[in-house]
mmCIF file of C-alpha atoms and ligand atoms in Angstrom:
data_model
loop_
_atom_site.group_PDB
_atom_site.id
_atom_site.type_symbol
_atom_site.label_atom_id
_atom_site.label_comp_id
_atom_site.label_asym_id
_atom_site.label_seq_id
_atom_site.Cartn_x
_atom_site.Cartn_y
_atom_site.Cartn_z
ATOM 1 C CA MET V 11 130.519 78.111 128.423
ATOM 2 C CA LYS V 12 133.654 78.661 126.403
ATOM 3 C CA LYS V 13 133.970 81.741 124.262
ATOM 4 C CA ILE V 14 135.776 82.230 120.971
ATOM 5 C CA VAL V 15 137.894 85.358 121.375
ATOM 6 C CA GLU V 16 136.538 88.061 119.079
ATOM 7 C CA ILE V 17 139.678 90.070 118.401
ATOM 8 C CA TYR V 18 137.754 92.702 116.385
ATOM 9 C CA TYR V 19 136.293 93.859 119.722
ATOM 10 C CA GLU V 20 139.769 94.527 121.104
ATOM 11 C CA SER V 21 140.402 96.842 118.167
ATOM 12 C CA ALA V 22 138.986 97.235 114.690
ATOM 13 C CA TYR V 23 142.535 97.897 113.492
ATOM 14 C CA ILE V 24 144.025 94.449 114.211
ATOM 15 C CA LYS V 25 144.782 93.045 110.764
ATOM 16 C CA GLU V 26 146.751 89.904 111.665
ATOM 17 C CA PHE V 27 146.515 87.367 114.483
ATOM 18 C CA ASP V 28 147.657 83.933 115.655
ATOM 19 C CA ALA V 29 145.174 81.205 116.526
ATOM 20 C CA SER V 30 144.667 77.444 116.928
ATOM 21 C CA VAL V 31 142.346 75.313 114.839
ATOM 22 C CA LEU V 32 139.515 73.845 116.961
ATOM 23 C CA SER V 33 137.900 71.947 114.101
ATOM 24 C CA CYS V 34 137.771 71.736 110.328
ATOM 25 C CA GLU V 35 134.930 70.112 108.397
ATOM 26 C CA ALA V 36 134.327 69.540 104.696
ATOM 27 C CA ARG V 37 131.370 71.425 103.215
ATOM 28 C CA LYS V 38 129.062 70.232 100.454
ATOM 29 C CA ASP V 39 130.368 72.934 98.119
ATOM 30 C CA GLY V 40 133.931 71.562 98.213
ATOM 31 C CA ASN V 41 135.202 74.174 100.691
ATOM 32 C CA TYR V 42 135.892 73.723 104.408
ATOM 33 C CA ASP V 43 134.457 75.223 107.599
ATOM 34 C CA VAL V 44 137.212 76.000 110.067
ATOM 35 C CA ILE V 45 136.645 77.129 113.651
ATOM 36 C CA LEU V 46 139.499 78.942 115.430
ATOM 37 C CA ASP V 47 139.913 79.615 119.147
ATOM 38 C CA ARG V 48 140.244 83.357 118.362
ATOM 39 C CA THR V 49 139.642 85.449 115.288
ATOM 40 C CA ALA V 50 139.854 88.961 113.902
ATOM 41 C CA PHE V 51 137.600 88.063 110.944
ATOM 42 C CA PHE V 52 134.309 89.880 111.466
ATOM 43 C CA PRO V 53 131.453 87.521 110.523
ATOM 44 C CA GLU V 54 128.438 88.477 108.451
ATOM 45 C CA GLN V 55 125.737 89.932 110.714
ATOM 46 C CA GLY V 56 123.403 92.869 111.165
ATOM 47 C CA GLY V 57 123.117 93.407 107.402
ATOM 48 C CA GLN V 58 126.876 93.660 106.879
ATOM 49 C CA GLY V 59 128.881 91.187 104.747
ATOM 50 C CA SER V 60 131.784 89.344 106.369
ATOM 51 C CA ASP V 61 135.499 90.027 106.250
ATOM 52 C CA VAL V 62 137.618 88.101 103.743
ATOM 53 C CA GLY V 63 141.338 87.358 103.727
ATOM 54 C CA VAL V 64 143.703 84.417 104.217
ATOM 55 C CA ILE V 65 144.722 81.949 106.896
ATOM 56 C CA LEU V 66 148.349 80.774 106.690
ATOM 57 C CA ASP V 67 149.202 77.334 108.085
ATOM 58 C CA GLU V 68 152.495 76.406 109.820
ATOM 59 C CA ASN V 69 154.141 75.852 106.408
ATOM 60 C CA GLY V 70 153.044 79.260 105.147
ATOM 61 C CA VAL V 71 150.430 77.756 102.789
ATOM 62 C CA LYS V 72 147.607 80.212 102.068
ATOM 63 C CA HIS V 73 143.986 79.223 102.719
ATOM 64 C CA GLU V 74 141.614 81.754 101.194
ATOM 65 C CA VAL V 75 138.852 82.900 103.552
ATOM 66 C CA ASN V 76 135.884 83.813 101.365
ATOM 67 C CA HIS V 77 133.124 84.022 104.023
ATOM 68 C CA VAL V 78 132.754 84.095 107.798
ATOM 69 C CA SER V 79 129.542 83.361 109.708
ATOM 70 C CA ILE V 80 128.457 83.423 113.343
ATOM 71 C CA LYS V 81 125.879 81.209 114.999
ATOM 72 C CA ASN V 82 124.646 82.048 118.470
ATOM 73 C CA GLU V 83 122.585 78.925 119.163
ATOM 74 C CA SER V 84 124.410 77.332 122.060
ATOM 75 C CA GLU V 85 123.070 73.783 121.549
ATOM 76 C CA ASP V 86 124.671 73.729 118.105
ATOM 77 C CA ALA V 87 127.798 75.421 119.282
ATOM 78 C CA GLY V 88 129.680 72.568 120.936
ATOM 79 C CA GLY V 89 129.743 74.291 124.302
ATOM 80 C CA PHE V 90 130.521 77.731 122.906
ATOM 81 C CA THR V 91 128.398 80.797 123.429
ATOM 82 C CA ALA V 92 128.729 81.482 119.698
ATOM 83 C CA VAL V 93 130.521 79.698 116.911
ATOM 84 C CA ILE V 94 132.379 81.557 114.176
ATOM 85 C CA ARG V 95 133.002 79.564 111.018
ATOM 86 C CA HIS V 96 135.506 80.575 108.364
ATOM 87 C CA VAL V 97 134.910 79.129 104.903
ATOM 88 C CA ILE V 98 138.325 78.196 103.457
ATOM 89 C CA ASP V 99 139.362 76.563 100.193
ATOM 90 C CA LYS V 100 141.785 73.913 101.562
ATOM 91 C CA PRO V 101 141.555 71.787 104.734
ATOM 92 C CA LEU V 102 143.419 72.421 108.016
ATOM 93 C CA ASN V 103 143.900 69.978 110.906
ATOM 94 C CA LYS V 104 142.612 70.257 114.457
ATOM 95 C CA GLY V 105 145.346 71.693 116.649
ATOM 96 C CA ASP V 106 147.173 73.472 113.780
ATOM 97 C CA LYS V 107 148.726 76.799 114.738
ATOM 98 C CA VAL V 108 147.684 79.316 112.089
ATOM 99 C CA HIS V 109 148.156 82.989 111.250
ATOM 100 C CA GLY V 110 145.153 84.951 110.000
ATOM 101 C CA VAL V 111 145.412 88.046 107.783
ATOM 102 C CA ILE V 112 142.274 89.973 106.998
ATOM 103 C CA ASP V 113 141.912 91.849 103.701
ATOM 104 C CA TRP V 114 142.425 95.317 105.185
ATOM 105 C CA ASN V 115 141.243 97.346 102.169
ATOM 106 C CA HIS V 116 137.971 95.417 102.274
ATOM 107 C CA ARG V 117 137.593 95.722 106.063
ATOM 108 C CA PHE V 118 138.515 99.425 106.180
ATOM 109 C CA SER V 119 136.016 100.184 103.408
ATOM 110 C CA ASN V 120 133.297 98.411 105.444
ATOM 111 C CA MET V 121 134.329 100.478 108.500
ATOM 112 C CA GLN V 122 134.031 103.693 106.463
ATOM 113 C CA GLN V 123 130.597 102.779 105.025
ATOM 114 C CA HIS V 124 129.286 101.575 108.368
ATOM 115 C CA THR V 125 130.410 104.566 110.415
ATOM 116 C CA GLY V 126 129.050 106.864 107.706
ATOM 117 C CA GLU V 127 125.700 105.109 108.053
ATOM 118 C CA HIS V 128 125.686 105.747 111.821
ATOM 119 C CA ILE V 129 126.147 109.480 111.392
ATOM 120 C CA PHE V 130 123.566 109.615 108.611
ATOM 121 C CA SER V 131 121.012 107.648 110.672
ATOM 122 C CA GLY V 132 121.855 109.768 113.735
ATOM 123 C CA VAL V 133 121.096 112.997 111.848
ATOM 124 C CA VAL V 134 117.882 111.486 110.366
ATOM 125 C CA SER V 135 116.793 110.405 113.851
ATOM 126 C CA SER V 136 117.526 113.705 115.606
ATOM 127 C CA GLU V 137 116.191 116.014 112.870
ATOM 128 C CA TYR V 138 113.255 114.016 111.449
ATOM 129 C CA GLY V 139 112.528 111.408 114.139
ATOM 130 C CA TYR V 140 112.662 108.506 111.654
ATOM 131 C CA ASP V 141 114.218 105.128 112.516
ATOM 132 C CA ASN V 142 116.658 103.168 110.448
ATOM 133 C CA VAL V 143 114.575 100.027 109.879
ATOM 134 C CA GLY V 144 116.833 98.259 107.383
ATOM 135 C CA PHE V 145 120.548 98.189 106.616
ATOM 136 C CA HIS V 146 122.495 96.373 103.960
ATOM 137 C CA LEU V 147 126.256 96.631 103.400
ATOM 138 C CA SER V 148 127.748 94.452 100.679
ATOM 139 C CA ASP V 149 130.716 94.791 98.346
ATOM 140 C CA SER V 150 128.493 96.402 95.743
ATOM 141 C CA GLU V 151 126.128 98.654 97.691
ATOM 142 C CA VAL V 152 125.151 100.317 100.945
ATOM 143 C CA THR V 153 121.455 100.913 101.599
ATOM 144 C CA MET V 154 119.523 102.227 104.570
ATOM 145 C CA ASP V 155 115.723 102.145 104.955
ATOM 146 C CA TYR V 156 113.919 104.798 107.022
ATOM 147 C CA ASN V 157 110.305 104.716 108.183
ATOM 148 C CA GLY V 158 109.463 108.187 106.932
ATOM 149 C CA ILE V 159 109.663 110.266 103.758
ATOM 150 C CA LEU V 160 112.783 112.292 102.993
ATOM 151 C CA THR V 161 112.840 114.643 100.012
ATOM 152 C CA GLU V 162 115.747 115.298 97.665
ATOM 153 C CA GLU V 163 116.235 118.609 99.547
ATOM 154 C CA ASN V 164 116.229 116.860 102.987
ATOM 155 C CA ILE V 165 118.810 114.410 101.655
ATOM 156 C CA ARG V 166 121.175 117.177 100.465
ATOM 157 C CA ASP V 167 120.909 118.812 103.881
ATOM 158 C CA ILE V 168 121.577 115.559 105.794
ATOM 159 C CA GLU V 169 124.454 114.748 103.399
ATOM 160 C CA PHE V 170 126.019 118.123 104.134
ATOM 161 C CA LYS V 171 125.691 117.651 107.904
ATOM 162 C CA VAL V 172 127.241 114.172 107.763
ATOM 163 C CA ASN V 173 130.194 115.530 105.783
ATOM 164 C CA ARG V 174 130.573 118.375 108.255
ATOM 165 C CA ALA V 175 130.761 115.719 111.007
ATOM 166 C CA ILE V 176 133.470 114.012 108.943
ATOM 167 C CA TRP V 177 135.474 117.299 108.651
ATOM 168 C CA GLU V 178 135.141 117.823 112.411
ATOM 169 C CA ASN V 179 136.967 114.512 112.866
ATOM 170 C CA VAL V 180 135.134 113.645 116.059
ATOM 171 C CA PRO V 181 135.946 110.451 117.974
ATOM 172 C CA VAL V 182 133.907 107.249 117.569
ATOM 173 C CA ILE V 183 133.782 105.233 120.768
ATOM 174 C CA CYS V 184 132.810 101.545 120.943
ATOM 175 C CA GLU V 185 132.206 100.112 124.419
ATOM 176 C CA PHE V 186 130.212 97.590 126.432
ATOM 177 C CA PRO V 187 128.699 99.686 129.218
ATOM 178 C CA ASP V 188 127.564 98.034 132.481
ATOM 179 C CA GLU V 189 123.861 97.452 132.987
ATOM 180 C CA GLN V 190 123.392 100.553 135.160
ATOM 181 C CA THR V 191 125.040 102.877 132.621
ATOM 182 C CA LEU V 192 123.145 101.227 129.793
ATOM 183 C CA LYS V 193 119.799 101.891 131.460
ATOM 184 C CA SER V 194 120.571 105.584 131.676
ATOM 185 C CA LEU V 195 121.620 105.802 128.004
ATOM 186 C CA ASP V 196 119.367 107.001 125.213
ATOM 187 C CA TYR V 197 120.499 105.026 122.168
ATOM 188 C CA ARG V 198 119.197 103.882 118.798
ATOM 189 C CA SER V 199 118.632 100.158 118.382
ATOM 190 C CA LYS V 200 116.896 98.053 115.720
ATOM 191 C CA LYS V 201 115.588 95.509 118.245
ATOM 192 C CA GLU V 202 115.231 94.733 121.959
ATOM 193 C CA LEU V 203 118.688 93.711 123.097
ATOM 194 C CA SER V 204 119.745 91.338 125.829
ATOM 195 C CA GLY V 205 123.168 90.280 127.162
ATOM 196 C CA ASP V 206 126.210 92.453 126.527
ATOM 197 C CA VAL V 207 125.165 95.480 124.519
ATOM 198 C CA ARG V 208 127.874 97.236 122.532
ATOM 199 C CA ILE V 209 127.273 100.957 122.231
ATOM 200 C CA VAL V 210 128.849 102.988 119.422
ATOM 201 C CA THR V 211 128.973 106.726 120.055
ATOM 202 C CA VAL V 212 129.828 109.296 117.412
ATOM 203 C CA LYS V 213 130.425 112.262 119.655
ATOM 204 C CA GLY V 214 127.705 114.847 119.163
ATOM 205 C CA TYR V 215 125.918 112.924 116.382
ATOM 206 C CA ASP V 216 124.797 109.473 117.318
ATOM 207 C CA VAL V 217 124.536 106.780 119.996
ATOM 208 C CA CYS V 218 123.617 103.361 118.668
ATOM 209 C CA ALA V 219 123.826 99.684 119.651
ATOM 210 C CA CYS V 220 126.012 97.954 117.087
ATOM 211 C CA CYS V 221 128.406 94.999 116.878
ATOM 212 C CA ALA V 222 130.398 95.904 113.764
ATOM 213 C CA PRO V 223 133.887 97.419 113.418
ATOM 214 C CA HIS V 224 133.979 101.221 113.015
ATOM 215 C CA VAL V 225 136.656 103.832 112.372
ATOM 216 C CA GLU V 226 138.086 105.598 115.437
ATOM 217 C CA ARG V 227 137.576 109.129 114.171
ATOM 218 C CA THR V 228 135.054 110.372 111.641
ATOM 219 C CA GLY V 229 137.744 111.973 109.449
ATOM 220 C CA GLU V 230 138.731 108.473 108.331
ATOM 221 C CA ILE V 231 135.394 108.140 106.517
ATOM 222 C CA GLY V 232 136.793 110.637 103.998
ATOM 223 C CA ILE V 233 133.482 111.596 102.403
ATOM 224 C CA LEU V 234 129.875 110.434 102.292
ATOM 225 C CA LYS V 235 127.881 110.737 99.059
ATOM 226 C CA VAL V 236 124.210 109.850 98.662
ATOM 227 C CA ILE V 237 123.789 108.219 95.281
ATOM 228 C CA GLY V 238 120.180 106.978 95.432
ATOM 229 C CA LEU V 239 116.825 107.815 96.997
ATOM 230 C CA GLN V 240 113.548 105.970 96.400
ATOM 231 C CA ASN V 241 110.239 105.526 98.159
ATOM 232 C CA TYR V 242 110.190 102.182 99.927
ATOM 233 C CA LYS V 243 107.508 100.538 102.095
ATOM 234 C CA GLY V 244 105.988 103.817 103.202
ATOM 235 C CA GLY V 245 109.389 105.360 103.894
ATOM 236 C CA VAL V 246 112.561 105.746 101.848
ATOM 237 C CA ARG V 247 115.573 103.691 100.827
ATOM 238 C CA VAL V 248 118.808 105.671 100.616
ATOM 239 C CA ASN V 249 122.005 104.487 98.884
ATOM 240 C CA ILE V 250 125.306 105.917 100.095
ATOM 241 C CA LEU V 251 128.981 105.541 99.368
ATOM 242 C CA CYS V 252 131.845 106.484 101.688
ATOM 243 C CA GLY V 253 135.613 106.843 101.405
ATOM 244 C CA ARG V 254 137.323 105.053 98.540
ATOM 245 C CA ARG V 255 134.002 103.827 97.130
ATOM 246 C CA ALA V 256 132.801 107.426 96.891
ATOM 247 C CA LEU V 257 136.056 108.443 95.197
ATOM 248 C CA GLU V 258 135.795 105.578 92.678
ATOM 249 C CA TYR V 259 132.179 106.558 91.990
ATOM 250 C CA MET V 260 133.141 110.185 91.316
ATOM 251 C CA THR V 261 135.989 109.079 89.040
ATOM 252 C CA PHE V 262 133.548 106.864 87.119
ATOM 253 C CA TRP V 263 131.099 109.744 86.561
ATOM 254 C CA GLN V 264 133.855 112.160 85.755
ATOM 255 C CA GLN V 265 135.046 109.833 82.986
ATOM 256 C CA ILE V 266 131.506 109.749 81.565
ATOM 257 C CA VAL V 267 131.219 113.517 81.651
ATOM 258 C CA ASP V 268 134.686 113.906 80.083
ATOM 259 C CA GLU V 269 133.794 111.530 77.286
ATOM 260 C CA LEU V 270 130.486 113.330 76.620
ATOM 261 C CA SER V 271 132.393 116.608 76.676
ATOM 262 C CA ARG V 272 134.733 115.314 73.979
ATOM 263 C CA SER V 273 131.868 113.862 71.908
ATOM 264 C CA PHE V 274 129.998 117.185 71.946
ATOM 265 C CA THR V 275 133.212 119.218 71.798
ATOM 266 C CA THR V 276 131.904 121.402 74.566
ATOM 267 C CA SER V 277 132.704 122.123 78.214
ATOM 268 C CA SER V 278 131.065 119.885 80.846
ATOM 269 C CA ASP V 279 128.611 122.605 81.976
ATOM 270 C CA ASN V 280 127.253 122.833 78.400
ATOM 271 C CA ILE V 281 126.604 119.101 77.968
ATOM 272 C CA ILE V 282 122.948 119.241 79.021
ATOM 273 C CA SER V 283 122.076 122.014 76.556
ATOM 274 C CA SER V 284 124.021 120.155 73.835
ATOM 275 C CA VAL V 285 122.066 116.954 74.538
ATOM 276 C CA ASN V 286 118.783 118.840 74.467
ATOM 277 C CA LYS V 287 119.701 120.450 71.155
ATOM 278 C CA LEU V 288 120.609 117.045 69.715
ATOM 279 C CA LEU V 289 117.306 115.550 70.923
ATOM 280 C CA SER V 290 115.280 118.307 69.329
ATOM 281 C CA GLU V 291 117.249 118.042 66.036
ATOM 282 C CA ASN V 292 116.660 114.311 66.132
ATOM 283 C CA ALA V 293 112.895 114.766 66.579
ATOM 284 C CA ASP V 294 112.833 117.173 63.605
ATOM 285 C CA LEU V 295 114.753 114.709 61.455
ATOM 286 C CA LYS V 296 112.411 111.885 62.395
ATOM 287 C CA ALA V 297 109.413 114.008 61.391
ATOM 288 C CA GLU V 298 111.104 114.888 58.069
ATOM 289 C CA LEU V 299 111.972 111.264 57.426
ATOM 290 C CA SER V 300 108.386 110.232 58.131
ATOM 291 C CA CYS V 301 107.126 112.812 55.591
ATOM 292 C CA ALA V 302 109.644 111.591 53.017
ATOM 293 C CA LYS V 303 108.549 107.978 53.582
ATOM 294 C CA ASP V 304 104.891 108.942 53.143
ATOM 295 C CA SER V 305 105.657 110.688 49.823
ATOM 296 C CA LEU V 306 107.621 107.660 48.662
ATOM 297 C CA ILE V 307 104.734 105.349 49.515
ATOM 298 C CA GLU V 308 102.256 107.602 47.673
ATOM 299 C CA TYR V 309 104.500 107.645 44.615
ATOM 300 C CA GLU V 310 104.944 103.865 44.713
ATOM 301 C CA LEU V 311 101.205 103.195 45.111
ATOM 302 C CA LYS V 312 100.322 105.442 42.177
ATOM 303 C CA GLU V 313 102.417 103.139 39.957
ATOM 304 C CA ILE V 314 100.162 100.138 40.728
ATOM 305 C CA PRO V 315 97.422 99.741 38.070
ATOM 306 C CA SER V 316 94.019 100.329 39.732
ATOM 307 C CA ASP V 317 92.415 97.391 37.941
ATOM 308 C CA LYS V 318 94.704 95.020 39.851
ATOM 309 C CA GLU V 319 92.354 93.232 42.280
ATOM 310 C CA ASN V 320 94.675 92.012 45.046
ATOM 311 C CA VAL V 321 97.720 94.102 45.970
ATOM 312 C CA ILE V 322 100.250 92.517 48.341
ATOM 313 C CA LEU V 323 103.521 94.377 48.948
ATOM 314 C CA VAL V 324 106.702 93.189 50.629
ATOM 315 C CA LYS V 325 108.759 95.709 52.638
ATOM 316 C CA ASP V 326 111.910 95.437 54.723
ATOM 317 C CA ALA V 327 111.929 94.913 58.493
ATOM 318 C CA ALA V 328 112.457 98.642 59.151
ATOM 319 C CA THR V 329 108.908 99.439 57.998
ATOM 320 C CA ASP V 330 106.875 100.113 61.123
ATOM 321 C CA GLY V 331 103.266 99.241 61.893
ATOM 322 C CA ASN V 332 102.174 102.830 61.278
ATOM 323 C CA SER V 333 103.528 102.902 57.728
ATOM 324 C CA MET V 334 102.080 99.451 57.042
ATOM 325 C CA ARG V 335 98.605 100.622 58.087
ATOM 326 C CA LYS V 336 98.966 103.812 55.980
ATOM 327 C CA ILE V 337 99.807 101.716 52.916
ATOM 328 C CA VAL V 338 96.844 99.377 53.241
ATOM 329 C CA ASN V 339 94.459 102.241 54.020
ATOM 330 C CA CYS V 340 95.578 103.865 50.819
ATOM 331 C CA LEU V 341 95.381 100.663 48.760
ATOM 332 C CA VAL V 342 91.811 99.808 49.750
ATOM 333 C CA GLN V 343 90.597 103.113 48.239
ATOM 334 C CA SER V 344 91.347 101.995 44.681
ATOM 335 C CA HIS V 345 91.506 98.186 44.714
ATOM 336 C CA ASP V 346 88.784 95.547 45.036
ATOM 337 C CA GLY V 347 90.489 92.562 46.641
ATOM 338 C CA PHE V 348 92.926 91.796 49.451
ATOM 339 C CA CYS V 349 95.291 94.685 50.191
ATOM 340 C CA GLY V 350 98.212 93.815 52.394
ATOM 341 C CA VAL V 351 101.814 94.476 53.416
ATOM 342 C CA PHE V 352 104.425 92.072 54.702
ATOM 343 C CA ALA V 353 107.430 93.655 56.439
ATOM 344 C CA GLY V 354 110.470 91.576 57.341
ATOM 345 C CA SER V 355 112.661 88.957 55.671
ATOM 346 C CA ASP V 356 112.462 85.297 54.585
ATOM 347 C CA GLU V 357 115.071 84.438 57.268
ATOM 348 C CA LYS V 358 113.611 86.220 60.271
ATOM 349 C CA GLY V 359 109.909 86.229 59.387
ATOM 350 C CA TYR V 360 107.326 88.941 58.722
ATOM 351 C CA LYS V 361 104.817 91.226 60.347
ATOM 352 C CA PHE V 362 101.685 91.704 58.255
ATOM 353 C CA VAL V 363 98.650 93.950 57.935
ATOM 354 C CA PHE V 364 95.731 93.233 55.563
ATOM 355 C CA SER V 365 92.618 95.225 54.803
ATOM 356 C CA SER V 366 89.801 94.282 52.464
ATOM 357 C CA GLY V 367 89.201 96.393 49.322
ATOM 358 C CA GLN V 368 86.018 97.681 47.655
ATOM 359 C CA LYS V 369 84.442 94.211 47.198
ATOM 360 C CA LYS V 370 84.790 93.481 50.948
ATOM 361 C CA LYS V 371 86.275 90.010 50.361
ATOM 362 C CA ASP V 372 86.470 87.980 53.606
ATOM 363 C CA LEU V 373 89.924 88.282 55.186
ATOM 364 C CA ASN V 374 89.197 85.388 57.549
ATOM 365 C CA GLU V 375 90.066 83.205 54.545
ATOM 366 C CA VAL V 376 93.500 84.855 54.309
ATOM 367 C CA MET V 377 94.071 84.495 58.049
ATOM 368 C CA LYS V 378 93.154 80.780 57.851
ATOM 369 C CA VAL V 379 95.717 80.147 55.085
ATOM 370 C CA LEU V 380 98.410 82.139 56.921
ATOM 371 C CA ARG V 381 97.737 80.240 60.169
ATOM 372 C CA GLU V 382 97.394 76.759 58.746
ATOM 373 C CA SER V 383 100.080 76.796 56.081
ATOM 374 C CA PHE V 384 102.594 79.282 57.458
ATOM 375 C CA LEU V 385 102.130 79.117 61.298
ATOM 376 C CA ALA V 386 101.094 82.782 61.515
ATOM 377 C CA LYS V 387 99.977 84.352 64.765
ATOM 378 C CA GLY V 388 97.524 87.198 64.976
ATOM 379 C CA GLY V 389 93.894 87.900 64.225
ATOM 380 C CA GLY V 390 91.272 90.467 63.335
ATOM 381 C CA ASN V 391 87.956 90.323 61.460
ATOM 382 C CA ALA V 392 86.610 89.959 57.942
ATOM 383 C CA LEU V 393 87.794 93.437 56.925
ATOM 384 C CA MET V 394 91.105 93.739 58.694
ATOM 385 C CA VAL V 395 93.743 91.281 60.007
ATOM 386 C CA GLN V 396 97.264 91.665 61.363
ATOM 387 C CA GLY V 397 99.940 89.501 62.922
ATOM 388 C CA SER V 398 103.284 87.875 62.269
ATOM 389 C CA LEU V 399 104.661 84.727 60.752
ATOM 390 C CA PRO V 400 108.004 82.928 61.198
ATOM 391 C CA GLY V 401 110.719 82.832 58.546
ATOM 392 C CA THR V 402 109.382 81.509 55.220
ATOM 393 C CA LYS V 403 109.628 82.127 51.475
ATOM 394 C CA ILE V 404 107.265 85.084 51.089
ATOM 395 C CA THR V 405 106.586 84.477 47.369
ATOM 396 C CA ASP V 406 105.010 81.125 48.360
ATOM 397 C CA VAL V 407 102.761 82.907 50.858
ATOM 398 C CA ILE V 408 101.603 85.467 48.307
ATOM 399 C CA GLU V 409 100.946 82.719 45.738
ATOM 400 C CA LYS V 410 98.679 80.921 48.210
ATOM 401 C CA ILE V 411 96.694 84.072 48.966
ATOM 402 C CA GLU V 412 96.268 84.801 45.234
ATOM 403 C CA GLU V 413 94.737 81.339 44.835
ATOM 404 C CA LEU V 414 91.838 82.217 47.160
HETATM 405 ZN ZN1 LIG M 9 127.695 100.076 113.437
#
């Protein structure tokens, strides 16, 4: 069995490397799969997205690497124990000597997030006895799933301990121990492992089987911030950010707080009370407005002669269902026929509510006309109907109803 040299196991800090092209095949999506005899590009695996970067050919032409995968099935691997495919945008030729450059900012960020996750899961395991049963690290988020409940308070405590481990700047050791040593080790692992097992030790905090690149000392993580906690499949899902991502997150929130501060012309620690004050003022204004609307309706309805049999009013789209019902309830007290309100516009259509007046005329007739001639939707009974109709000339609708 031949083996592609996985340079990221020599050191997670190797950013550039030389290699030979073993094969290059066109993909259906217009890109190419290139296999190199050695690579520092870490492929997607174990819940972590792959490295990205460029491969330069002998003429210095850049081939963008936008994804890297690994396949361990030996029958499909052309005699290799595992095949690592780089997806590139332009073809290379078999035998080409190339120079690979990984996107270091991207890789280092992954190393920060991933090592932060180890410490976090180590603390969860030692203090609460829960396992990390799911891990996802992409360019947009980092989530860990644990098979037990953690409260907001637990999370703040774990977060503090992880950050203390970061300040202590303890070493992170990645190694492939021999079988004997491995048997004597107590380590976390998501599944039963066979073959060479890589053990990642964060001194004093965690021992875990893992294949990904990590930072060499915890201080490089910078900071770990928990930004989400939710119940998930009987346990919890925790979202974290480390290093630069955490800094960018804090900058983002600081900008929001600053902007709110300016809008409320208050200091940031007074924003919550300012928002609460605004909400309560808004509720008062809404109540006042509702009263004013009711008085206006009353005034308007008084102007309608009571001997008018059918009364059908047209209001603008801002009139809500509550007001519409109030109007018809009021109208039926002093009118004999169909009492209704349309709210909306000829362009966008109308909502409607109808109630039958003192003579109890059958509103099913009205509903039939609205449905058959104006494509209305809705329903009700002989004494009350409501619904909506698409854009139409409302004067035509009223004319039809008056003909009944
Ligand atoms: Zn790891």
